[in-house]
Short mmCIF file of C-alpha atoms and ligand atoms in Angstrom, two decimals:
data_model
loop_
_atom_site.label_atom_id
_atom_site.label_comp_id
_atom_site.label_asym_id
_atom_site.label_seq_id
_atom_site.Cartn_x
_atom_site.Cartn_y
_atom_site.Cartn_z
CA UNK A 21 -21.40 -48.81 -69.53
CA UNK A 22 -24.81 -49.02 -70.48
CA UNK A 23 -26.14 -48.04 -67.89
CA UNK A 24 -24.05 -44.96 -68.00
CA UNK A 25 -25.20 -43.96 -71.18
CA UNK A 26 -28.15 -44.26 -70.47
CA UNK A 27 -28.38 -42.21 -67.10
CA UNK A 28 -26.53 -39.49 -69.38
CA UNK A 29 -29.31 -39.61 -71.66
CA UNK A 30 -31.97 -39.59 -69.06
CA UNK A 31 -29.63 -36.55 -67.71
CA UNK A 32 -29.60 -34.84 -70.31
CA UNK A 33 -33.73 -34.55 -70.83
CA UNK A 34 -33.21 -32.81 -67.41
CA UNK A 35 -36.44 -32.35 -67.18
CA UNK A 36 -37.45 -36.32 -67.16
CA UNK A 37 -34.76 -36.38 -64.40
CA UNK A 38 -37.20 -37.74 -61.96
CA UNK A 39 -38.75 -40.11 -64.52
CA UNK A 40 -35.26 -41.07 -64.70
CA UNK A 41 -35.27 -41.81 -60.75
CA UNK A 42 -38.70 -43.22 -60.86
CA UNK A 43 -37.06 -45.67 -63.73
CA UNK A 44 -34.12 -46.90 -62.35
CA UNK A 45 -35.20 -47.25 -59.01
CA UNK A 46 -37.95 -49.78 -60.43
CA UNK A 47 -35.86 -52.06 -62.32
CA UNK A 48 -33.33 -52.46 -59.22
CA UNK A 49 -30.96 -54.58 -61.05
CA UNK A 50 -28.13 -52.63 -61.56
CA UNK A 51 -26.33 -51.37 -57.73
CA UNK A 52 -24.30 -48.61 -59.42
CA UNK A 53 -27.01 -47.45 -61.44
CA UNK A 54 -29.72 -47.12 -59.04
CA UNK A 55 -27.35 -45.87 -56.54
CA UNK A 56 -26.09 -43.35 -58.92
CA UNK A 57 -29.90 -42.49 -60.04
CA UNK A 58 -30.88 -42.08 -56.00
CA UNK A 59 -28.35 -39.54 -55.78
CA UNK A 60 -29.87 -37.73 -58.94
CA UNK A 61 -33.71 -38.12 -57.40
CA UNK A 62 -32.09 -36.56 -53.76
CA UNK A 63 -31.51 -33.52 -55.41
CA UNK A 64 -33.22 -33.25 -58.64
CA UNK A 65 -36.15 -31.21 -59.36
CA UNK A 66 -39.81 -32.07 -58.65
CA UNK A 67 -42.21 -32.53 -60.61
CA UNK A 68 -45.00 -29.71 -60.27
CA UNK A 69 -48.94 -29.98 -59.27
CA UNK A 70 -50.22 -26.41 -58.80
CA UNK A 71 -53.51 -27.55 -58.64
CA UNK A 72 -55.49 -27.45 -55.84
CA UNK A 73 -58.27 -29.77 -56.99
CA UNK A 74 -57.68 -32.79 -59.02
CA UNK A 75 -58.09 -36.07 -59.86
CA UNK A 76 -55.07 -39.18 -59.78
CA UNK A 77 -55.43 -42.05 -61.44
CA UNK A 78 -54.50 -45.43 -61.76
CA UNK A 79 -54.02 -45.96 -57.73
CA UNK A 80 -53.06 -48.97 -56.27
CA UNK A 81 -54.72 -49.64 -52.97
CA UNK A 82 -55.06 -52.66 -50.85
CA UNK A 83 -58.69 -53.71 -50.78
CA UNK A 84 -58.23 -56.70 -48.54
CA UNK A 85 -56.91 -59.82 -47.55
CA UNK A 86 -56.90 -63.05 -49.17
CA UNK A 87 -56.87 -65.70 -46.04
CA UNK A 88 -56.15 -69.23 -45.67
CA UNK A 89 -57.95 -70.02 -41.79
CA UNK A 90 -56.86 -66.84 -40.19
CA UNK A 91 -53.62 -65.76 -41.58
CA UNK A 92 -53.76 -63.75 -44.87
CA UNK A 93 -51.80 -65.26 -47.60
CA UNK A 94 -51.67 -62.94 -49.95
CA UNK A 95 -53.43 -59.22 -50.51
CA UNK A 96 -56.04 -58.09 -53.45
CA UNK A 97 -55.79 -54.61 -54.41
CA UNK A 98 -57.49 -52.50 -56.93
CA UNK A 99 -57.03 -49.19 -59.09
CA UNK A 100 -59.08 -46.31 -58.38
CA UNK A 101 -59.56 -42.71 -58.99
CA UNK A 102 -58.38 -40.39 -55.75
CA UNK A 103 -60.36 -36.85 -56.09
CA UNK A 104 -57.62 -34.39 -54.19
CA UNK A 105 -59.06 -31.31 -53.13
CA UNK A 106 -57.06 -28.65 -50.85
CA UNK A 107 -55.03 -30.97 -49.29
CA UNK A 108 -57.97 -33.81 -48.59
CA UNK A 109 -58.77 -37.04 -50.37
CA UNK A 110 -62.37 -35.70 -51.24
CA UNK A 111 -63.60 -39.06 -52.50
CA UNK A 112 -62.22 -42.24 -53.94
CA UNK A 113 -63.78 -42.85 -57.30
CA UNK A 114 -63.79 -45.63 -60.04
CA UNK A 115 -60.60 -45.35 -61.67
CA UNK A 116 -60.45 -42.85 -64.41
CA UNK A 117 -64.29 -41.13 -63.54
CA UNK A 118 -63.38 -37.65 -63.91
CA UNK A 119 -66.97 -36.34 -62.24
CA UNK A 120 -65.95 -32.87 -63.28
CA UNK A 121 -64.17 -33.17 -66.78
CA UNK A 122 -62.65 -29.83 -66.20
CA UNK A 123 -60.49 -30.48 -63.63
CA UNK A 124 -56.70 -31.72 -64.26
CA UNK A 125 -55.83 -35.41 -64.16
CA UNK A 126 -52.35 -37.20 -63.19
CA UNK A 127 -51.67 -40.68 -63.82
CA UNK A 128 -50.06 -42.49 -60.83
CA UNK A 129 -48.69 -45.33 -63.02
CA UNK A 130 -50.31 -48.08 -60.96
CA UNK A 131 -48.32 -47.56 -58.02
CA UNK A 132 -48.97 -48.34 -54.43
CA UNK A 133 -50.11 -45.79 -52.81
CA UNK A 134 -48.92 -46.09 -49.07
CA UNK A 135 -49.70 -43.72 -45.78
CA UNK A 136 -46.91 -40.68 -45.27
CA UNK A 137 -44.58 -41.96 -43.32
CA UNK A 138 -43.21 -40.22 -39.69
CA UNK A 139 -39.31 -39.92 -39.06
CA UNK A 140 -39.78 -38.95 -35.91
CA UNK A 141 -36.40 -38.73 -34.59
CA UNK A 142 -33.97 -36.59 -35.94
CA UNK A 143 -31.73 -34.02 -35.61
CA UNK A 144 -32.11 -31.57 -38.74
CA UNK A 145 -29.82 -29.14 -37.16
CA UNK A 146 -26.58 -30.70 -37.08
CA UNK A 147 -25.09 -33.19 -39.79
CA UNK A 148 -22.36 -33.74 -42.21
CA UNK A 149 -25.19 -34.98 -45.13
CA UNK A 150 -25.38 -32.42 -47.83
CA UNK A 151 -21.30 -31.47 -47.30
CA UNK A 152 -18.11 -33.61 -48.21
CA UNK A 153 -18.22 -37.26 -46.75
CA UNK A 154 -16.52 -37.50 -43.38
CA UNK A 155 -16.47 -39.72 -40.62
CA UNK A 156 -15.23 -39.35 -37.30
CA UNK A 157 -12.81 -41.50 -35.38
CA UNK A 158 -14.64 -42.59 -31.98
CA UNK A 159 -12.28 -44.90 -30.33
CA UNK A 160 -13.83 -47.43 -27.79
CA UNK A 161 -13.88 -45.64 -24.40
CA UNK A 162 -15.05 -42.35 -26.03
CA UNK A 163 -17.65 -40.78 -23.41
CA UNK A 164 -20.26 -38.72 -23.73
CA UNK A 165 -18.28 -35.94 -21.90
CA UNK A 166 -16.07 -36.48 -24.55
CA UNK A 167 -18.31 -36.16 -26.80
CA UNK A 168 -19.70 -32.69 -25.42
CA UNK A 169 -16.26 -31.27 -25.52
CA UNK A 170 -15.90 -32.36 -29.69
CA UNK A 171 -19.68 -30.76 -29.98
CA UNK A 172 -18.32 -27.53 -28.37
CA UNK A 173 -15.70 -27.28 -30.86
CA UNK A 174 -17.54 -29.00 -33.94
CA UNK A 175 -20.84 -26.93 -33.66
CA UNK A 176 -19.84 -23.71 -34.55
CA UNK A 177 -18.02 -24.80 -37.98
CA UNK A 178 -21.11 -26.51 -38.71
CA UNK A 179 -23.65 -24.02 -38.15
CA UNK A 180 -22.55 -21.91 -41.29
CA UNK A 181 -24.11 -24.74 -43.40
CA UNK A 182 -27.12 -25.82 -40.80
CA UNK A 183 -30.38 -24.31 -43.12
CA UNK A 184 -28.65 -25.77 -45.86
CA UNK A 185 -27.96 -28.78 -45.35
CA UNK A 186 -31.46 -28.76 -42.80
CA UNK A 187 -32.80 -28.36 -46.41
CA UNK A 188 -31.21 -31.23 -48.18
CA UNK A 189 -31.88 -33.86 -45.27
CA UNK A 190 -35.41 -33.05 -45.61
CA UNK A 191 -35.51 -33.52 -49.40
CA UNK A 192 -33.42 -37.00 -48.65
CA UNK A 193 -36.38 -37.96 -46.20
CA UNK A 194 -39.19 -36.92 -48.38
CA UNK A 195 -37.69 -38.99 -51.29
CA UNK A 196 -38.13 -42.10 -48.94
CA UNK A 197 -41.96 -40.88 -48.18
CA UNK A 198 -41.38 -39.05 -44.71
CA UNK A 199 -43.22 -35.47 -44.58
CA UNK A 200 -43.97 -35.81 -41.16
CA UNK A 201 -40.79 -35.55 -38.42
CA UNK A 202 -40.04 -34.77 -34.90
CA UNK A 203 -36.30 -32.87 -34.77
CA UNK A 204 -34.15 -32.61 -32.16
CA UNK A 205 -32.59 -29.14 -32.22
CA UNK A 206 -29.39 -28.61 -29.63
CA UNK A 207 -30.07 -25.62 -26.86
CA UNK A 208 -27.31 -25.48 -25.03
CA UNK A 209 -24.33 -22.89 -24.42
CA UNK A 210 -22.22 -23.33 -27.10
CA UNK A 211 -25.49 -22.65 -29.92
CA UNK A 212 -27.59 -21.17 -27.93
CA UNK A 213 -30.96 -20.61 -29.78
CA UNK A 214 -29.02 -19.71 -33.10
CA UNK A 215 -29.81 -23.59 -34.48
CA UNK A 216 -33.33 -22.96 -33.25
CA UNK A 217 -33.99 -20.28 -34.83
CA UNK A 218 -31.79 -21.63 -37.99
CA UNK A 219 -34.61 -24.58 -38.08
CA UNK A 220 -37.65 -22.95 -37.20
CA UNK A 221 -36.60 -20.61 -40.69
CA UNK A 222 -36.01 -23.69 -43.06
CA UNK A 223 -39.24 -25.10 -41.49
CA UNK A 224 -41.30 -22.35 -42.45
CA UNK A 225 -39.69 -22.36 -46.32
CA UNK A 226 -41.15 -25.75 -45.87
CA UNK A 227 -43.86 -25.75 -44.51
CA UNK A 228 -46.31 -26.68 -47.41
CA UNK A 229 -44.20 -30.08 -48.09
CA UNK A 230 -43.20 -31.40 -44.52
CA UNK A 231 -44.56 -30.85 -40.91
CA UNK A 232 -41.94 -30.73 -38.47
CA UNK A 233 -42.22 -30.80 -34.15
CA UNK A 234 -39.06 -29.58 -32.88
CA UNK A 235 -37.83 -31.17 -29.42
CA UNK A 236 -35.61 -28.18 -27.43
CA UNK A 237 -32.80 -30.80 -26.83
CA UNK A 238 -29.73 -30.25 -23.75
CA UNK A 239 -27.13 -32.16 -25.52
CA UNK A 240 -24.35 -30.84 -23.15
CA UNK A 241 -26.49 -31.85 -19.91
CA UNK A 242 -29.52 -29.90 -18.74
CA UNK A 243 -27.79 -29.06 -15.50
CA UNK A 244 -24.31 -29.76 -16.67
CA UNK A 245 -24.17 -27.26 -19.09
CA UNK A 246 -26.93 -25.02 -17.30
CA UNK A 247 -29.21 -24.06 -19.72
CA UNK A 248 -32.52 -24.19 -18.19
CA UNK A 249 -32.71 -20.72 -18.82
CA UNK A 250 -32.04 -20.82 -22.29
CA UNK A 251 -34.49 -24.29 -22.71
CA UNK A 252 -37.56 -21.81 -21.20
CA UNK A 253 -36.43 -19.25 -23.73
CA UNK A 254 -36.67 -22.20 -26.66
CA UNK A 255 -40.01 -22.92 -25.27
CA UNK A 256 -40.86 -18.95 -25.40
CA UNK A 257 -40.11 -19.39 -28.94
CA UNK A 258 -42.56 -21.79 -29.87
CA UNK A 259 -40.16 -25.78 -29.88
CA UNK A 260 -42.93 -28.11 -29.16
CA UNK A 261 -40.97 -30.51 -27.00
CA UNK A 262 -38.92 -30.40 -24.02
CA UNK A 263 -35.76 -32.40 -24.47
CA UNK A 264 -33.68 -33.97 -21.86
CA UNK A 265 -30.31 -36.46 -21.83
CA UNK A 266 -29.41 -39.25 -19.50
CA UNK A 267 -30.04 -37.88 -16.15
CA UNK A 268 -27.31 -39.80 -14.24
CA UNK A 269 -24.41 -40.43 -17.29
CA UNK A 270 -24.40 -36.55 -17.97
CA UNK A 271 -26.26 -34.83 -15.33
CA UNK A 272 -25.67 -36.59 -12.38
CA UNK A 273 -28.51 -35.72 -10.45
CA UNK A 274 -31.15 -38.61 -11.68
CA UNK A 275 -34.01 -36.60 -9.78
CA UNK A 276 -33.21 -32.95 -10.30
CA UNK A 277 -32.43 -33.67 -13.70
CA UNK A 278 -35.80 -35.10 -14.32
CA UNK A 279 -37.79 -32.52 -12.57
CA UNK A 280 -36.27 -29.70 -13.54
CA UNK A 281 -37.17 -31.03 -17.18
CA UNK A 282 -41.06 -31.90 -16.21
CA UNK A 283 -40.92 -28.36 -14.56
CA UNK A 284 -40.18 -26.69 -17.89
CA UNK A 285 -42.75 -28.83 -19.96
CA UNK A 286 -45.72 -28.20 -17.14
CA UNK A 287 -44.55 -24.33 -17.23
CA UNK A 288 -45.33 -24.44 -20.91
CA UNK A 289 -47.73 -26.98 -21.28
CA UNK A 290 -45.58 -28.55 -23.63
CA UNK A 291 -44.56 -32.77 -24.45
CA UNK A 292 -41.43 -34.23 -23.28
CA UNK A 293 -39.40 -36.24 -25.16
CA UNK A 294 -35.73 -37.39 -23.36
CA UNK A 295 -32.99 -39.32 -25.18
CA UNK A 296 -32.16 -42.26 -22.54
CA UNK A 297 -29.40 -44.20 -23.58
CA UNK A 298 -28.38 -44.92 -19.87
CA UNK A 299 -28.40 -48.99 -19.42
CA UNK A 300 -28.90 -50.37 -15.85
CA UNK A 301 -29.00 -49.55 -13.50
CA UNK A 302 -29.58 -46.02 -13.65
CA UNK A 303 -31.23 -46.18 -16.80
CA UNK A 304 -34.01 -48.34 -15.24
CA UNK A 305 -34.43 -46.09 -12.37
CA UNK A 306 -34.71 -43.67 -14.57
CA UNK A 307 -37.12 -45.08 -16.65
CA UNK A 308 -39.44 -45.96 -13.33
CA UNK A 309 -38.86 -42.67 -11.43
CA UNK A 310 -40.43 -40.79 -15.22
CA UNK A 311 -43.25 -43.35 -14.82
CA UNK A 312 -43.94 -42.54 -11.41
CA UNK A 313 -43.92 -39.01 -12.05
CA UNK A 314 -46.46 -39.19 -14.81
CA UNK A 315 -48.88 -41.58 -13.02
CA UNK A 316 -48.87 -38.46 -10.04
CA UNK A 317 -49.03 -35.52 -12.61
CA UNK A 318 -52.46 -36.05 -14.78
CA UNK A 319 -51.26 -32.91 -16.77
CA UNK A 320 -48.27 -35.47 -18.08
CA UNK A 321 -50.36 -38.38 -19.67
CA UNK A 322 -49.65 -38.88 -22.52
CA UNK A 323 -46.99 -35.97 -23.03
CA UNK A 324 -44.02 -38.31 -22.88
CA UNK A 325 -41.74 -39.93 -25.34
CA UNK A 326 -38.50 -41.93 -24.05
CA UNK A 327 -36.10 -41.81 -26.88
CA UNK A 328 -34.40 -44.85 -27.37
CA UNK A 329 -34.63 -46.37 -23.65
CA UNK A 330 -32.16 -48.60 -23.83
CA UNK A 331 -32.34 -49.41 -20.32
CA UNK A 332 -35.93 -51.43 -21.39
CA UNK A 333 -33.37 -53.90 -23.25
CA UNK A 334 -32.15 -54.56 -19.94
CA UNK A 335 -35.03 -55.70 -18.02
CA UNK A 336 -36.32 -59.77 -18.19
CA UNK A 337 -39.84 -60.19 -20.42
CA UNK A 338 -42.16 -60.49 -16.91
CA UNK A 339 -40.24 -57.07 -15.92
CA UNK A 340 -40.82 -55.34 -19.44
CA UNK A 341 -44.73 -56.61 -19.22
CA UNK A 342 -45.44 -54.97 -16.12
CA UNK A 343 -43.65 -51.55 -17.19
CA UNK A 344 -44.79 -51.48 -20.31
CA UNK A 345 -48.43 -52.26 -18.89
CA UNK A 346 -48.00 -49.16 -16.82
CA UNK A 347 -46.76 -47.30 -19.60
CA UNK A 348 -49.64 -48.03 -22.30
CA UNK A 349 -51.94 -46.42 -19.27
CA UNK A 350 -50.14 -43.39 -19.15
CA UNK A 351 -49.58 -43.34 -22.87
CA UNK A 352 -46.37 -43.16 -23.13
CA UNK A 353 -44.66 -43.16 -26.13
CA UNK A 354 -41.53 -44.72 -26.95
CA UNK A 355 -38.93 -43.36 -30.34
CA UNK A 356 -36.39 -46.30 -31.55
CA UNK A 357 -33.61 -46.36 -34.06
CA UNK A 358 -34.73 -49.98 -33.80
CA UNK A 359 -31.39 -50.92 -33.14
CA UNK A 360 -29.06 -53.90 -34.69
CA UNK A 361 -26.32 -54.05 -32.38
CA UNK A 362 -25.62 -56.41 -28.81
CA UNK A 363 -28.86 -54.76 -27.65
CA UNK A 364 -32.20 -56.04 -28.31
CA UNK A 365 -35.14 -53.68 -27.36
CA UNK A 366 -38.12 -55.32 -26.74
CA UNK A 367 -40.15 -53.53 -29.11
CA UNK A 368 -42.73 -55.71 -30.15
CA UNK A 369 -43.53 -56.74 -26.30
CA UNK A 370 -43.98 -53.03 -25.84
CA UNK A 371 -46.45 -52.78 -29.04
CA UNK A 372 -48.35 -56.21 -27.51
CA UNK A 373 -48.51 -54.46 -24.54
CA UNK A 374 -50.13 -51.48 -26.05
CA UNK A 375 -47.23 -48.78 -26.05
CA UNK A 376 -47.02 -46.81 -29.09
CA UNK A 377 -43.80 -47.12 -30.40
CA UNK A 378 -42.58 -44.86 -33.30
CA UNK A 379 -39.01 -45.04 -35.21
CA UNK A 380 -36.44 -42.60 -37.15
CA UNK A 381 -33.69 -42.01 -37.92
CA UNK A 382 -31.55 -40.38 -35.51
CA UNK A 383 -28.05 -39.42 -37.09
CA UNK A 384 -27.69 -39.00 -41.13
CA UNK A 385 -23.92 -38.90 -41.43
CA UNK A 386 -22.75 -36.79 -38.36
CA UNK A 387 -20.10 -36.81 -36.03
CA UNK A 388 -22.30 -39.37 -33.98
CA UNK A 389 -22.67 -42.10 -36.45
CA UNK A 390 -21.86 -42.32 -40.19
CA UNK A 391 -25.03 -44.40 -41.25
CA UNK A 392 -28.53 -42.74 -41.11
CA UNK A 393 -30.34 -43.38 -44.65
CA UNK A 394 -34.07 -41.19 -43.23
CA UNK A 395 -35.51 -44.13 -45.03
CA UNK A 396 -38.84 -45.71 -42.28
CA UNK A 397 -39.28 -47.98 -44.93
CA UNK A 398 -35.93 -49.63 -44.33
CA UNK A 399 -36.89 -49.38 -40.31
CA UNK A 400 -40.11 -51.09 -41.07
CA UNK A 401 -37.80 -54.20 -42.68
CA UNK A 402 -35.98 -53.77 -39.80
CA UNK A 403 -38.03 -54.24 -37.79
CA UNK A 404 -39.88 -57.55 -39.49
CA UNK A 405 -36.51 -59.23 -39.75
CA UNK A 406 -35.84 -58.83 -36.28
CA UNK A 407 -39.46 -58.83 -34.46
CA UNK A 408 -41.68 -60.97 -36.68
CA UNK A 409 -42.04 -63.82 -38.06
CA UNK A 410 -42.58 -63.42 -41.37
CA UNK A 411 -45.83 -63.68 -43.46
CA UNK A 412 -48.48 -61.79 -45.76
CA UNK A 413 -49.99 -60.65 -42.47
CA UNK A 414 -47.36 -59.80 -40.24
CA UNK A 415 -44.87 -57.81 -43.10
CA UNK A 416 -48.21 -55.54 -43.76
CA UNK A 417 -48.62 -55.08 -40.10
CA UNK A 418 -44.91 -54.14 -39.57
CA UNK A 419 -45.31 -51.01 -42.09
CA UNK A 420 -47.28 -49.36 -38.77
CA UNK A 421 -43.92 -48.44 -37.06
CA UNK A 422 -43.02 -46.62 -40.12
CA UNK A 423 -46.32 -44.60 -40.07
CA UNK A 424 -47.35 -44.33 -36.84
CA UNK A 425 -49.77 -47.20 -36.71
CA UNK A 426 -51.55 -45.50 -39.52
CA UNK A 427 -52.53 -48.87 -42.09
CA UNK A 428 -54.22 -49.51 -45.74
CA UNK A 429 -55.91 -52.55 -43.84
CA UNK A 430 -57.09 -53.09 -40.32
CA UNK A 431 -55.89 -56.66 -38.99
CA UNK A 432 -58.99 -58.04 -40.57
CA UNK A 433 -58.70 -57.01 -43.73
CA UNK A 434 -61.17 -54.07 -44.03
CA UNK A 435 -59.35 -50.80 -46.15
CA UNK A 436 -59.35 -48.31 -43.01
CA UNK A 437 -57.22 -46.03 -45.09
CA UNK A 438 -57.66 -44.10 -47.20
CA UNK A 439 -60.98 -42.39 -46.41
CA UNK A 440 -62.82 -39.39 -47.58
CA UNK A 441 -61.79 -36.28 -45.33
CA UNK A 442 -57.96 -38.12 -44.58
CA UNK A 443 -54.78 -35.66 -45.21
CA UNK A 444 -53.77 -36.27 -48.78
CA UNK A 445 -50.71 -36.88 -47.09
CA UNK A 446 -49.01 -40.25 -48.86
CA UNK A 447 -46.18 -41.79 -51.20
CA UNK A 448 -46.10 -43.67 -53.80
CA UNK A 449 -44.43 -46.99 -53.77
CA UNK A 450 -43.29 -49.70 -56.74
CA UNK A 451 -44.90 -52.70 -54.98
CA UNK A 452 -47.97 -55.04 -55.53
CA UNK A 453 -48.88 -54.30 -51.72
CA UNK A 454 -47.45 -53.47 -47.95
CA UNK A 455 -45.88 -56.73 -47.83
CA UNK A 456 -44.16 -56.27 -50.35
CA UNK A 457 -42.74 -52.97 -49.64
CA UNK A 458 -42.13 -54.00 -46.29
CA UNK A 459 -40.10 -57.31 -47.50
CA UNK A 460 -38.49 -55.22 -50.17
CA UNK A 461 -37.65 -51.84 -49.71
CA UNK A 462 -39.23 -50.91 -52.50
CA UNK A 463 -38.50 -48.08 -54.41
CA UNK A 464 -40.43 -45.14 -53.41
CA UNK A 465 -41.73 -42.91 -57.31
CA UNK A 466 -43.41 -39.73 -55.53
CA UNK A 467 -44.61 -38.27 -51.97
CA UNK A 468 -47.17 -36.00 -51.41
CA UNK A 469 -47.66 -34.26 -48.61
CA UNK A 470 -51.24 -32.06 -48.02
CA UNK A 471 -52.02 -32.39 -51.81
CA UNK A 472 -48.78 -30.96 -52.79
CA UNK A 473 -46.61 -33.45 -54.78
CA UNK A 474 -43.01 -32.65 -52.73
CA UNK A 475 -40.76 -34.89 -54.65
CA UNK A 476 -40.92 -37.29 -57.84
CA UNK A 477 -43.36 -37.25 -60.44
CA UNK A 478 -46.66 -38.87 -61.76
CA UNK A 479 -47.46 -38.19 -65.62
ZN1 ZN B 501 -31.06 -38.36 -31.12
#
């Protein structure tokens, strides 16, 4: 009850709200009550910066390692001054130096300061997340024909709501530090471009908080549901990606499938990036025959992301070196869920071997799975407890899936990041260092995206 009373009081200072969030979520020791004051920080108000050039304070950032032999036992940070100026980290400066005592200062409480992070798999355009719970019955044995025939029927209730609840995923993800995403966005008979063009508006609103790539995705089957027409069309207005969906399962032309999406993305000059959940066999073949088809087409390298590629979680380790090997030289990317269930992916071979492997979150409550919390943080943990074993070192180093490789440290310990010129593109995080928040979770108190604070609050 306490704790009740005392989110009602925070409540009712509406305009601490945040504080509120910032508070709760740094104590952790009450479930309800930090689960109750998440919901609050999803959808309260933002602080506001209008500023263009100013100076935050009190900064944690890692400053090195502390090593015993050649594994770092623990890190040493330091506070410092960040001098923002439109949308760069100008300099880093002793803490509280105000060069220019005319400019406004903000107090970032001693927090961590950590690179953006990059959901870079989504799908914005379709989701339950902002409406009434629900969750969908998929009995074992459901297909993904089946699947396109619920889609057919489920899309067009849902697209009503789609900027709306567009909007509200993206404040969930920027709570949790993301303001950097690759969607998915359906193109396929039933939409048509209507959830295109329903993203491409909210992403404009947006813009000044959260850069977005959208992938043109077939999710009924780029020949299936024949909509290679209407994929050139997305292209003609302006999605970034080509999309494409298990070749065999859905398609059933491995080969015509495949070309026919490489076709569109050479017509354009535009990336491809294919959800693969096929397993072997045809998922392997269909994982070589892309490789192939890159290492003949110069124009492709490094234009291709395999989305989830389950197939690779199929192969033995001598099998995944040598396509992974071939992969890293065509820099090809791959996008994981990093997955928990009978399938291991062999993600951390894959980084070894040089691939660059990025996470998100796929499905936020939708008719495809129920789970989703748009939190790379929690992928980053993820990923430690499953890839790594765990120390100083190797939890920092596990933060890079989370932000696409971008680090505080380099392995050695030198601060690579930030630097004078970088995007002032980062969140702030309730932890003594990467580690930490990698081990933790921990509780994220504002993101900031370009200079512009996008949610939570310094003072
Ligand atoms: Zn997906």
């Amino acid at each position: 009850m306490k704790e009740n009373k005392s989110r009602r009081e925070f409540i009712s200072q509406s305009g601490k709200m945040v504080t509120a969030c910032a508070l709760f979520g740094a104590t952790g020791s009450v479930a309800y009550a930090a689960e109750t004051a998440k919901n609050t920080c999803e959808t309260g108000k933002t602080m506001n910066i209008t500023a263009k050039h100013y100076y935050l304070d009190n900064v944690l950032l890692e400053a090195g390692f502390n090593v015993d032999g050649d594994v770092a036992t623990s890190t040493r940070t330091e506070l410092k001054t960040l001098e923002i100026q439109d949308g760069k980290i100008v300099a880093l400066r002793d803490n509280k130096s105000h060069a220019d005592s005319a400019l406004p200062h903000y107090d970032a409480g001693g927090k961590l300061m950590l690179p953006a992070m990059r959901d870079m798999h989504i799908h914005l355009d379709k989701t339950f997340y902002g409406g009434p719970w629900r969750s969908l019955n998929r009995p074992a044995g459901t297909t993904i024909q089946d699947m396109i025939r619920l889609e057919q029927k489920l899309l067009p209730e849902l697209q009503p709501y789609t900027q709306e609840r567009a909007e509200k995923l993206i404040d969930l993800i920027q709570s949790k530090g993301s303001t950097i995403a690759r969607s998915h966005c359906n193109i396929e008979p039933t939409s048509g471009l209507k959830n295109l063009e329903n993203l491409q508006a909210v992403l404009a609103r947006r813009k000044p908080g959260f850069d977005c790539e959208i992938v043109a995705f077939p999710q009924h089957g780029l020949l299936l549901s024949k909509c290679e027409p209407l994929m050139r069309e997305a292209m003609q207005a302006g999605a970034h990606y080509v999309g494409g969906l298990d070749p065999t399962n859905v398609d059933g032309a491995m080969e015509k499938s495949l070309d026919t999406m490489f076709q569109i993305a050479l017509d354009y000059d535009k990336g491809v990036d294919i959800h693969l959940h096929e397993t072997s066999p045809a998922g392997v073949a269909a994982v070589n025959y892309m490789v192939e088809t890159v290492e003949k087409t110069p124009a492709l390298k490094g234009k291709l992301t395999i989305s989830h590629g389950f197939a690779l979680a199929t192969l033995n380790e001598q099998q995944v070196d040598a396509l992974a090997t071939r992969m890293a030289a065509q820099q090809i990317t791959v996008a994981s869920t990093v997955p928990i269930g009978t399938l291991h992916m062999p993600l951390k071979q894959l980084r070894d071997k040089g691939v660059f492997v990025m996470t998100g979150t796929d499905s936020v409550i939708d008719h495809w799975s129920p789970y989703g919390l748009g939190d790379m943080l929690e992928k980053a943990n993820l990923y430690a407890q499953l890839y790594i074993r765990p120390n100083e070192q190797t939890l920092s180093r596990a933060l890079g899936i989370a932000t696409g490789n971008v680090l505080p440290l380099n392995d050695k310990g030198e601060r690579v990041w930030p630097k004078a010129q970088d995007a002032a593109s980062f969140v702030l995080v309730d932890a003594s260092c990467s580690a930490e928040a990698v081990a933790r979770i921990s509780p994220r108190t504002a993101t900031f995206h370009n200079g512009n604070l996008v949610w939570g609050t310094v003072s």
